[in-house]
Amino acid sequence: MIYRSGHSVLVQGITGKQGSFWTQNMQACGTNVVGGVNPKRAGERILGVPIYGSAVDAAWDGAIDISVIFIPPLQARAAVIDAIDARIRTIVVLTEHIPTRDIVDIHARARASQSRIIGPNTAGIVTPGEGFVGIMPGGNAEVFQPGSVGVISRSGSLGTLICLDLSRAGLGQSAFIGIGGDPLIGTTTRDALIALDRDPRTRAVALIGEIGGSMEEDAADYARGMTKPVVAFIAGRAAPPDKKMGHAGAIVSGGRGGYDSKRAALEAAGVRVTDTPNELARALAGLLAPSGVA
């Protein structure tokens, strides 16, 4: 789930307005886009890469590492299944408002395959200095700079803010993983935390969570055994109960998924939780100072 230089990327929906715009941005950032999918334009070329009729056609030799989905909600299920059938290992699903029954089917199929889904409703993944997949400002050197902090976020906008603060603090990022804001997602906070814990470039983790669900509590169970420091910020502290705040997954019901329970779980696991997002970079800078983590 971490983009590496040279990973081959397929863009499903490359000929659409958003698909073509972000493909150009990904290419400018160094992302290795090798093709796109549009059944009606198979055999053509766009932005210097071939268009295929399906992901299965594009991956005939098994050479696609990542697919990114720029497909409307009602067609997204078919596109993701196509990528799963093509045995593409990482599928970045940007689309939001996919029908719930379609999402359930997608995740069931992915679990029975070798594919990992990031999203739905994700902003994507970034490795500064190497490339990005999705709709993050991966080529903006003010926001993303190569560094040592791995960033996990449900929110693309809040994740961008934290990355900007990390760059201004001179820390940069080893990787950004946007897990997505839907209630049912393929890659959880815990999954992303495990990936960054195993990543040799990552010395510390910035975890940006939100109220709703239990992903932060689940991640806390894993963080308890980590040697790399983790600093977190949880959005939605002042949200009233039973209100959906922003993302579809950010809803608290009967106290479940509330701010207090998430913060308590993380702090009990040794994770420092900041009151505001702009404190997060400063806290990590202190932990990674010469007197802190080597």
PDB file of C-alpha atoms in Angstrom, residues 1-2 12-13 60 66-67 86 96 113 126 128 130 142 146 153 176 178 187 191 221 244 259 269 273 283 292:
ATOM      1  CA  MET A   1       0.000   0.000   0.000  1.00  0.00           C
ATOM      2  CA  ILE A   2       3.066   2.278  -0.104  1.00  0.00           C
ATOM      3  CA  GLN A  12      -9.300   3.302 -14.772  1.00  0.00           C
ATOM      4  CA  GLY A  13     -11.293   6.228 -16.132  1.00  0.00           C
ATOM      5  CA  TRP A  60      -2.167  -9.560 -19.405  1.00  0.00           C
ATOM      6  CA  ILE A  66      -1.519  -0.438  -8.655  1.00  0.00           C
ATOM      7  CA  SER A  67      -4.824   0.593 -10.191  1.00  0.00           C
ATOM      8  CA  ALA A  86      -6.673  -8.669 -13.244  1.00  0.00           C
ATOM      9  CA  GLU A  96     -17.406   8.113  -2.884  1.00  0.00           C
ATOM     10  CA  SER A 113      -8.189 -12.555  -3.757  1.00  0.00           C
ATOM     11  CA  VAL A 126       1.968   9.590  -1.689  1.00  0.00           C
ATOM     12  CA  PRO A 128       7.435  12.278  -1.592  1.00  0.00           C
ATOM     13  CA  GLU A 130       8.892   9.301  -5.944  1.00  0.00           C
ATOM     14  CA  GLU A 142       5.809  22.866   0.202  1.00  0.00           C
ATOM     15  CA  PRO A 146      11.038  13.224   1.593  1.00  0.00           C
ATOM     16  CA  SER A 153      -5.351   9.878   7.541  1.00  0.00           C
ATOM     17  CA  PHE A 176       1.216   9.200   3.162  1.00  0.00           C
ATOM     18  CA  GLY A 178      -5.143   8.021   2.892  1.00  0.00           C
ATOM     19  CA  THR A 187      -7.493  -0.763   4.442  1.00  0.00           C
ATOM     20  CA  ASP A 191      -3.451  -2.043   8.504  1.00  0.00           C
ATOM     21  CA  ASP A 221      -3.901  -2.389  20.287  1.00  0.00           C
ATOM     22  CA  LYS A 244     -22.528  12.611  11.000  1.00  0.00           C
ATOM     23  CA  TYR A 259     -13.676  11.056  20.937  1.00  0.00           C
ATOM     24  CA  ALA A 269      -1.157   2.327  24.364  1.00  0.00           C
ATOM     25  CA  VAL A 273      -2.670  12.566  21.396  1.00  0.00           C
ATOM     26  CA  ALA A 283       5.347  16.852  19.133  1.00  0.00           C
ATOM     27  CA  GLY A 292      14.913  11.355  21.255  1.00  0.00           C
TER      28      GLY A 292
END
